[in-house]
Amino acid sequence: MIEDKQPQRTPLSSLGEFGLIDHLTKNFNIKHESTIKGIGDDAAVVDFKDQQCVVTTDLLVEGVHFDLSYVPLKHLGYKSVMVNLSDVYAMNATPKQITVSIAVSNRFPLEALEELYEGIHTAAKVYDIDVIGGDTTSSQKGLLISITALGHAPKEDIVYRNGAKDNDLVVLSGDIGGAYLGLQVLERENEVFKVNPNNQPDLSMYTYLIERQLKPEARKDVPKLLKDLGVKPTSMIDVSDGLSSEIIHLCKSSEVGATLYEDKIPLDPTVISTCEEFELDSTTIALSGGEDYELLFTIKQEDYDKIKANPSLTIIGHITPKNNGIYLVTRGETKVEIKARGWNSLTEE
Ligand code: ADP
Ligand code: MG
């Protein structure tokens, strides 16, 4: 006998707004002492005592920031939390609370939102975050998710974008370019699927890239690692838009220039092989890809010995005076100016 595998589709209208909020938020327990009041009043209340509060927010819009034809809702929930936590870590602070606001069209059944919240719940659990509120409303078309993260740090620990100084070393965590290539793989498979839905592609060789795209992890470990090593970055930013735009942001804020080295940019072997397959230049992808959620920061020269042996940190260049500009030294030892974004991001000096 063939089982009926039609997934259940409970219309949102059958719960009503308050029923829906209760249903989605019933599993969120408060873990932190700093959360004085969570879900259930007109506003949440937090208390970071003598520490400074860091606040950041991101808005994700269907069709602009994500495409549900290849992004599972559970992953979307997880990633929406990550993009916010990453910003808090980039301030060298510890995230503690988030609020989650959603706008949904009637095309989504309750089960879809359950999946989304499963991802949010998992992220909150793994990163030790309290979900303390949000808002729920309807949209004419599509899904919108806005998450706000709150965190804290002692005043003296907070790292801004504007502290880089001449001669500082430029450091990057992890490796980059993977998330962008993961998206290219998913988009290609989506096109193939449209033509032949019976095609079962073998994506095992792209696992790392797809994970980088669908399930990015914010670098919770990096601020802690730096603290343990006794290094306070002079400036820091997270890599959400690609290395080139981030180094430009950092240099503009700090009023400095930078020289990066192409052969130092950390790339996973799968990034290199997939770039060859897609006939893409791996340096261009690393510079303009985005969504890697690694941390880009600068440290004083004298801290070099403390970080040099660390496998998750790579020194990719150094800071120069502002009038030197922002350059990449290629493998062929040509100096090319780093431009904001796009496929022609490299132009000869
Ligand atoms: P208000 O009318 O004051 O905006 P709501 O009825 O919208 O309050 O929300 C009730 C409670 O549920 C509030 O604490 C709010 O922060 C929380 N909340 C509402 N929507 C969500 C959501 N999508 N995720 C998490 N918490 C939510
Ligand atoms: Mg509300």
CSV table of C-alpha atoms and ligand atoms in Angstrom, one decimal:
chain,number,residue,atom,x,y,z
A,1,MET,CA,0.0,0.0,0.0
A,2,ILE,CA,1.3,3.4,-0.9
A,3,GLU,CA,1.1,5.8,2.0
A,4,ASP,CA,-0.2,9.3,1.4
A,5,LYS,CA,2.9,11.4,1.9
A,6,GLN,CA,1.1,14.8,1.3
A,7,PRO,CA,2.5,17.1,4.0
A,8,GLN,CA,0.0,18.6,6.4
A,9,ARG,CA,-0.8,22.2,5.5
A,10,THR,CA,-2.6,24.0,8.4
A,11,PRO,CA,-3.7,27.5,7.3
A,12,LEU,CA,-2.4,30.3,9.5
A,13,SER,CA,-5.9,31.8,9.7
A,14,SER,CA,-7.0,28.7,11.7
A,15,LEU,CA,-4.8,29.8,14.6
A,16,GLY,CA,-5.3,33.6,14.7
A,17,GLU,CA,-2.4,36.0,15.4
A,18,PHE,CA,-2.1,35.2,19.1
A,19,GLY,CA,-2.6,31.5,18.7
A,20,LEU,CA,0.2,31.6,16.1
A,21,ILE,CA,2.6,33.6,18.3
A,22,ASP,CA,1.9,31.3,21.3
A,23,HIS,CA,2.5,28.2,19.1
A,24,LEU,CA,5.7,29.4,17.7
A,25,THR,CA,7.2,30.8,20.9
A,26,LYS,CA,6.1,28.2,23.4
A,27,ASN,CA,9.5,26.4,23.4
A,28,PHE,CA,11.7,29.3,24.1
A,29,ASN,CA,13.0,29.3,27.6
A,30,ILE,CA,15.0,32.1,29.2
A,31,LYS,CA,18.5,31.1,30.1
A,32,HIS,CA,20.4,34.3,31.0
A,33,GLU,CA,20.4,36.3,34.1
A,34,SER,CA,20.6,39.4,32.0
A,35,THR,CA,17.1,38.7,30.5
A,36,ILE,CA,14.8,40.3,33.1
A,37,LYS,CA,11.7,39.9,30.9
A,38,GLY,CA,11.3,37.9,27.7
A,39,ILE,CA,8.2,37.2,25.6
A,40,GLY,CA,4.9,38.2,27.0
A,41,ASP,CA,4.9,41.8,27.9
A,42,ASP,CA,4.8,45.0,25.8
A,43,ALA,CA,8.6,45.0,25.7
A,44,ALA,CA,11.4,42.8,26.9
A,45,VAL,CA,13.8,44.0,29.6
A,46,VAL,CA,17.5,43.3,29.8
A,47,ASP,CA,20.1,44.2,32.3
A,48,PHE,CA,23.8,44.2,31.4
A,49,LYS,CA,24.9,45.8,34.7
A,50,ASP,CA,28.1,47.7,34.2
A,51,GLN,CA,28.7,46.4,30.6
A,52,GLN,CA,27.9,48.2,27.4
A,53,CYS,CA,25.0,46.9,25.2
A,54,VAL,CA,25.6,46.1,21.5
A,55,VAL,CA,22.5,46.1,19.3
A,56,THR,CA,22.3,45.0,15.6
A,57,THR,CA,19.5,44.2,13.2
A,58,ASP,CA,19.1,42.6,9.8
A,59,LEU,CA,16.1,42.3,7.5
A,60,LEU,CA,15.9,39.4,5.1
A,61,VAL,CA,13.4,39.6,2.2
A,62,GLU,CA,12.2,36.6,0.1
A,63,GLY,CA,13.3,37.0,-3.5
A,64,VAL,CA,16.0,39.5,-2.5
A,65,HIS,CA,18.1,37.7,0.2
A,66,PHE,CA,16.9,34.2,-0.2
A,67,ASP,CA,15.0,31.9,-2.6
A,68,LEU,CA,12.8,29.3,-1.1
A,69,SER,CA,13.1,27.0,-4.1
A,70,TYR,CA,16.5,25.8,-2.8
A,71,VAL,CA,16.8,27.2,0.7
A,72,PRO,CA,15.0,24.9,3.3
A,73,LEU,CA,13.1,27.0,5.9
A,74,LYS,CA,15.0,25.4,8.7
A,75,HIS,CA,18.3,26.6,7.3
A,76,LEU,CA,16.8,30.0,6.6
A,77,GLY,CA,15.9,30.3,10.3
A,78,TYR,CA,19.3,29.3,11.4
A,79,LYS,CA,21.1,31.6,9.0
A,80,SER,CA,18.9,34.6,9.9
A,81,VAL,CA,20.2,34.3,13.4
A,82,MET,CA,23.8,33.7,12.3
A,83,VAL,CA,24.0,36.9,10.3
A,84,ASN,CA,23.0,38.9,13.4
A,85,LEU,CA,25.3,37.1,15.8
A,86,SER,CA,28.2,37.6,13.4
A,87,ASP,CA,27.7,41.3,13.7
A,88,VAL,CA,27.8,41.1,17.5
A,89,TYR,CA,31.0,39.0,17.5
A,90,ALA,CA,32.5,41.6,15.0
A,91,MET,CA,32.2,44.1,17.9
A,92,ASN,CA,34.1,41.7,20.1
A,93,ALA,CA,31.0,41.3,22.2
A,94,THR,CA,28.9,38.4,23.4
A,95,PRO,CA,25.4,38.0,22.0
A,96,LYS,CA,22.8,37.1,24.6
A,97,GLN,CA,19.3,37.9,23.2
A,98,ILE,CA,17.4,38.1,19.9
A,99,THR,CA,14.0,39.3,18.8
A,100,VAL,CA,12.4,37.7,15.7
A,101,SER,CA,9.9,39.6,13.6
A,102,ILE,CA,8.2,38.0,10.6
A,103,ALA,CA,5.8,39.0,7.9
A,104,VAL,CA,4.1,36.1,6.0
A,105,SER,CA,1.7,35.8,3.1
A,106,ASN,CA,-1.2,33.3,3.3
A,107,ARG,CA,0.8,31.1,0.9
A,108,PHE,CA,2.7,29.8,4.0
A,109,PRO,CA,1.0,27.1,6.2
A,110,LEU,CA,1.7,26.7,9.9
A,111,GLU,CA,4.1,23.9,9.1
A,112,ALA,CA,6.4,26.2,7.1
A,113,LEU,CA,6.7,28.6,10.1
A,114,GLU,CA,7.3,25.6,12.4
A,115,GLU,CA,10.3,24.7,10.2
A,116,LEU,CA,11.6,28.3,10.2
A,117,TYR,CA,11.3,28.4,14.0
A,118,GLU,CA,13.0,25.0,14.3
A,119,GLY,CA,16.1,26.6,12.7
A,120,ILE,CA,15.9,29.7,14.9
A,121,HIS,CA,15.5,27.4,18.0
A,122,THR,CA,18.5,25.3,17.1
A,123,ALA,CA,20.6,28.4,16.5
A,124,ALA,CA,19.5,29.9,19.8
A,125,LYS,CA,20.4,26.6,21.6
A,126,VAL,CA,23.8,26.2,19.9
A,127,TYR,CA,24.8,29.8,20.5
A,128,ASP,CA,23.2,30.1,23.9
A,129,ILE,CA,20.8,32.9,23.0
A,130,ASP,CA,17.4,33.9,24.6
A,131,VAL,CA,14.6,34.7,22.2
A,132,ILE,CA,12.9,37.6,24.0
A,133,GLY,CA,10.3,38.9,21.6
A,134,GLY,CA,9.4,39.9,18.1
A,135,ASP,CA,6.4,40.8,16.0
A,136,THR,CA,4.2,38.8,13.7
A,137,THR,CA,2.2,40.3,10.8
A,138,SER,CA,1.0,39.4,7.3
A,139,SER,CA,2.5,40.4,4.0
A,140,GLN,CA,0.9,40.8,0.6
A,141,LYS,CA,3.6,38.6,-0.9
A,142,GLY,CA,6.4,36.5,0.4
A,143,LEU,CA,8.2,36.1,3.6
A,144,LEU,CA,10.2,38.8,5.5
A,145,ILE,CA,12.3,38.1,8.6
A,146,SER,CA,13.9,40.7,10.7
A,147,ILE,CA,16.1,39.7,13.6
A,148,THR,CA,17.6,42.0,16.2
A,149,ALA,CA,20.5,40.8,18.4
A,150,LEU,CA,21.6,42.2,21.7
A,151,GLY,CA,24.9,41.5,23.3
A,152,HIS,CA,27.3,43.0,25.8
A,153,ALA,CA,31.0,43.6,26.5
A,154,PRO,CA,33.0,45.5,29.0
A,155,LYS,CA,33.5,49.0,27.5
A,156,GLU,CA,37.3,48.5,27.0
A,157,ASP,CA,36.8,45.3,25.0
A,158,ILE,CA,34.5,46.6,22.3
A,159,VAL,CA,36.3,46.8,18.9
A,160,TYR,CA,35.1,49.3,16.2
A,161,ARG,CA,35.9,49.5,12.5
A,162,ASN,CA,37.8,52.7,13.0
A,163,GLY,CA,40.9,51.7,15.0
A,164,ALA,CA,43.3,50.3,12.4
A,165,LYS,CA,46.7,52.0,12.3
A,166,ASP,CA,49.6,52.2,9.8
A,167,ASN,CA,51.6,48.9,10.0
A,168,ASP,CA,48.9,46.9,11.7
A,169,LEU,CA,48.6,43.3,10.4
A,170,VAL,CA,45.4,42.4,8.5
A,171,VAL,CA,44.0,39.0,9.7
A,172,LEU,CA,41.1,36.9,8.5
A,173,SER,CA,39.5,33.9,10.2
A,174,GLY,CA,38.7,30.7,8.4
A,175,ASP,CA,38.5,30.7,4.6
A,176,ILE,CA,36.4,32.6,2.1
A,177,GLY,CA,34.5,32.2,-1.2
A,178,GLY,CA,32.8,29.0,-0.2
A,179,ALA,CA,29.3,30.5,0.5
A,180,TYR,CA,29.1,32.2,-2.8
A,181,LEU,CA,30.1,29.0,-4.7
A,182,GLY,CA,27.6,27.0,-2.7
A,183,LEU,CA,24.9,29.4,-4.0
A,184,GLN,CA,26.2,28.9,-7.6
A,185,VAL,CA,26.0,25.1,-7.2
A,186,LEU,CA,22.4,25.3,-5.7
A,187,GLU,CA,21.3,27.7,-8.5
A,188,ARG,CA,22.7,25.4,-11.2
A,189,GLU,CA,21.0,22.3,-9.6
A,190,ASN,CA,17.7,24.3,-9.4
A,191,GLU,CA,17.9,25.0,-13.1
A,192,VAL,CA,18.6,21.3,-13.9
A,193,PHE,CA,15.7,20.3,-11.6
A,194,LYS,CA,13.3,22.5,-13.5
A,195,VAL,CA,14.2,20.8,-16.7
A,196,ASN,CA,14.3,17.3,-15.3
A,197,PRO,CA,12.7,16.8,-11.9
A,198,ASN,CA,13.7,13.1,-11.8
A,199,ASN,CA,17.4,13.9,-12.0
A,200,GLN,CA,19.0,13.1,-8.6
A,201,PRO,CA,22.2,15.0,-8.6
A,202,ASP,CA,25.2,13.9,-6.7
A,203,LEU,CA,26.2,16.9,-4.7
A,204,SER,CA,28.5,15.2,-2.2
A,205,MET,CA,31.6,16.8,-3.7
A,206,TYR,CA,30.1,20.2,-2.9
A,207,THR,CA,29.1,19.5,0.7
A,208,TYR,CA,31.4,22.1,2.2
A,209,LEU,CA,30.3,24.8,-0.2
A,210,ILE,CA,26.6,24.1,0.3
A,211,GLU,CA,27.0,24.1,4.0
A,212,ARG,CA,28.8,27.4,3.9
A,213,GLN,CA,25.8,28.8,2.0
A,214,LEU,CA,22.9,27.2,3.8
A,215,LYS,CA,24.3,26.7,7.3
A,216,PRO,CA,26.9,29.3,8.0
A,217,GLU,CA,28.3,29.5,11.5
A,218,ALA,CA,29.1,32.9,13.2
A,219,ARG,CA,32.7,32.9,14.5
A,220,LYS,CA,31.8,32.7,18.2
A,221,ASP,CA,35.2,31.1,18.8
A,222,VAL,CA,37.3,34.0,17.5
A,223,PRO,CA,36.7,36.7,20.1
A,224,LYS,CA,37.3,34.1,22.8
A,225,LEU,CA,40.4,32.8,21.1
A,226,LEU,CA,41.8,36.4,20.8
A,227,LYS,CA,41.0,37.0,24.5
A,228,ASP,CA,42.8,33.8,25.5
A,229,LEU,CA,45.8,34.8,23.4
A,230,GLY,CA,45.8,38.3,25.0
A,231,VAL,CA,45.2,40.1,21.7
A,232,LYS,CA,42.8,42.9,21.3
A,233,PRO,CA,42.2,43.7,17.6
A,234,THR,CA,42.6,47.4,16.7
A,235,SER,CA,39.6,47.2,14.3
A,236,MET,CA,37.2,44.4,13.2
A,237,ILE,CA,34.3,43.8,10.8
A,238,ASP,CA,32.5,40.6,9.7
A,239,VAL,CA,32.7,39.4,6.1
A,240,SER,CA,29.1,39.5,4.9
A,241,ASP,CA,29.6,41.3,1.6
A,242,GLY,CA,33.0,39.9,0.4
A,243,LEU,CA,36.5,40.7,1.4
A,244,SER,CA,36.9,43.7,-1.0
A,245,SER,CA,34.0,45.7,0.4
A,246,GLU,CA,34.9,44.8,4.0
A,247,ILE,CA,38.5,45.9,3.7
A,248,ILE,CA,37.3,49.1,2.1
A,249,HIS,CA,34.8,49.8,4.9
A,250,LEU,CA,37.5,49.1,7.5
A,251,CYS,CA,40.1,51.3,5.8
A,252,LYS,CA,37.6,54.2,5.2
A,253,SER,CA,36.4,54.1,8.8
A,254,SER,CA,40.0,54.0,10.1
A,255,GLU,CA,41.3,56.5,7.5
A,256,VAL,CA,44.1,54.2,6.4
A,257,GLY,CA,45.1,52.2,3.3
A,258,ALA,CA,45.9,48.5,3.0
A,259,THR,CA,48.0,46.1,1.0
A,260,LEU,CA,46.7,42.5,0.8
A,261,TYR,CA,48.5,39.5,-0.8
A,262,GLU,CA,46.7,37.3,-3.2
A,263,ASP,CA,48.7,34.2,-2.3
A,264,LYS,CA,47.8,34.7,1.4
A,265,ILE,CA,44.0,34.6,0.9
A,266,PRO,CA,42.8,31.4,2.6
A,267,LEU,CA,40.8,29.2,0.2
A,268,ASP,CA,39.4,25.8,0.8
A,269,PRO,CA,40.5,23.2,-1.8
A,270,THR,CA,36.9,22.7,-2.8
A,271,VAL,CA,36.7,26.4,-3.6
A,272,ILE,CA,39.7,26.1,-5.9
A,273,SER,CA,38.5,23.0,-7.7
A,274,THR,CA,34.9,24.3,-8.1
A,275,CYS,CA,36.2,27.6,-9.4
A,276,GLU,CA,38.0,25.6,-12.1
A,277,GLU,CA,34.9,23.7,-12.9
A,278,PHE,CA,32.8,26.9,-13.2
A,279,GLU,CA,35.6,28.7,-15.0
A,280,LEU,CA,35.7,31.4,-12.3
A,281,ASP,CA,38.7,33.2,-10.9
A,282,SER,CA,39.1,32.1,-7.3
A,283,THR,CA,40.6,35.4,-6.1
A,284,THR,CA,37.6,37.3,-7.6
A,285,ILE,CA,35.2,35.0,-5.8
A,286,ALA,CA,37.1,35.4,-2.5
A,287,LEU,CA,37.1,39.2,-2.9
A,288,SER,CA,33.5,39.7,-4.0
A,289,GLY,CA,31.7,36.5,-3.0
A,290,GLY,CA,30.2,37.4,0.4
A,291,GLU,CA,28.1,35.6,3.0
A,292,ASP,CA,31.1,33.8,4.5
A,293,TYR,CA,30.6,35.4,8.0
A,294,GLU,CA,34.3,35.2,8.8
A,295,LEU,CA,35.9,38.0,10.8
A,296,LEU,CA,38.4,40.4,9.3
A,297,PHE,CA,40.4,42.4,11.8
A,298,THR,CA,43.7,44.2,12.4
A,299,ILE,CA,46.2,43.7,15.1
A,300,LYS,CA,49.4,45.5,16.2
A,301,GLN,CA,52.7,44.1,14.7
A,302,GLU,CA,53.8,43.2,18.2
A,303,ASP,CA,51.0,40.7,18.6
A,304,TYR,CA,52.2,38.7,15.5
A,305,ASP,CA,53.9,36.0,17.6
A,306,LYS,CA,50.7,35.4,19.6
A,307,ILE,CA,48.6,34.5,16.6
A,308,LYS,CA,51.1,33.3,14.0
A,309,ALA,CA,50.7,29.6,14.7
A,310,ASN,CA,46.9,29.6,14.9
A,311,PRO,CA,45.4,27.4,12.1
A,312,SER,CA,42.1,29.4,12.1
A,313,LEU,CA,43.8,32.8,11.6
A,314,THR,CA,45.6,34.0,8.5
A,315,ILE,CA,47.6,37.2,8.1
A,316,ILE,CA,46.6,38.4,4.6
A,317,GLY,CA,48.3,41.8,4.5
A,318,HIS,CA,49.1,45.0,6.4
A,319,ILE,CA,47.8,48.5,6.9
A,320,THR,CA,49.4,51.5,5.1
A,321,PRO,CA,48.9,55.2,5.2
A,322,LYS,CA,45.7,56.4,3.7
A,323,ASN,CA,47.2,58.0,0.6
A,324,ASN,CA,48.8,54.6,-0.4
A,325,GLY,CA,45.3,53.3,-1.2
A,326,ILE,CA,43.9,49.8,-1.0
A,327,TYR,CA,45.8,47.2,-3.1
A,328,LEU,CA,46.1,43.6,-3.8
A,329,VAL,CA,49.5,42.2,-4.7
A,330,THR,CA,48.9,39.4,-7.1
A,331,ARG,CA,50.8,36.1,-7.5
A,332,GLY,CA,52.5,37.7,-10.5
A,333,GLU,CA,53.5,40.6,-8.2
A,334,THR,CA,51.4,43.2,-9.9
A,335,LYS,CA,49.6,45.7,-7.7
A,336,VAL,CA,45.9,46.0,-8.4
A,337,GLU,CA,43.5,48.4,-6.7
A,338,ILE,CA,40.8,46.7,-4.7
A,339,LYS,CA,37.4,48.1,-5.8
A,340,ALA,CA,34.1,47.7,-4.0
A,341,ARG,CA,32.4,44.8,-5.7
A,342,GLY,CA,31.3,43.0,-8.8
A,343,TRP,CA,33.0,40.8,-11.4
A,344,ASN,CA,35.4,43.5,-12.6
A,345,SER,CA,36.6,44.2,-9.1
A,346,LEU,CA,40.2,44.0,-10.2
A,347,THR,CA,41.6,46.7,-12.4
A,348,GLU,CA,45.2,47.3,-13.2
A,349,GLU,CA,46.9,50.2,-11.5
B,1,ADP,P1,2.3,43.8,20.8
B,1,ADP,O1,0.9,43.9,20.5
B,1,ADP,O2,2.8,44.5,22.1
B,1,ADP,O3,3.2,44.1,19.6
B,1,ADP,P2,2.3,41.0,20.3
B,1,ADP,O4,0.9,40.5,20.6
B,1,ADP,O5,2.7,41.3,18.9
B,1,ADP,O6,2.6,42.3,21.2
B,1,ADP,O7,3.3,40.0,20.9
B,1,ADP,C1,3.1,39.3,22.1
B,1,ADP,C2,4.5,38.9,22.6
B,1,ADP,O8,5.0,37.9,21.7
B,1,ADP,C3,5.5,40.0,22.7
B,1,ADP,O9,6.3,39.7,23.9
B,1,ADP,C4,6.3,39.9,21.5
B,1,ADP,O10,7.6,40.3,21.6
B,1,ADP,C5,6.2,38.3,21.2
B,1,ADP,N1,6.3,38.0,19.8
B,1,ADP,C6,5.4,38.4,18.8
B,1,ADP,N2,5.7,37.8,17.7
B,1,ADP,C7,6.8,37.1,17.8
B,1,ADP,C8,7.6,36.3,17.0
B,1,ADP,N3,7.4,36.2,15.7
B,1,ADP,N4,8.7,35.7,17.6
B,1,ADP,C9,9.0,35.8,18.9
B,1,ADP,N5,8.2,36.5,19.7
B,1,ADP,C10,7.2,37.2,19.2
B,2,MG,MG,3.2,43.0,17.9
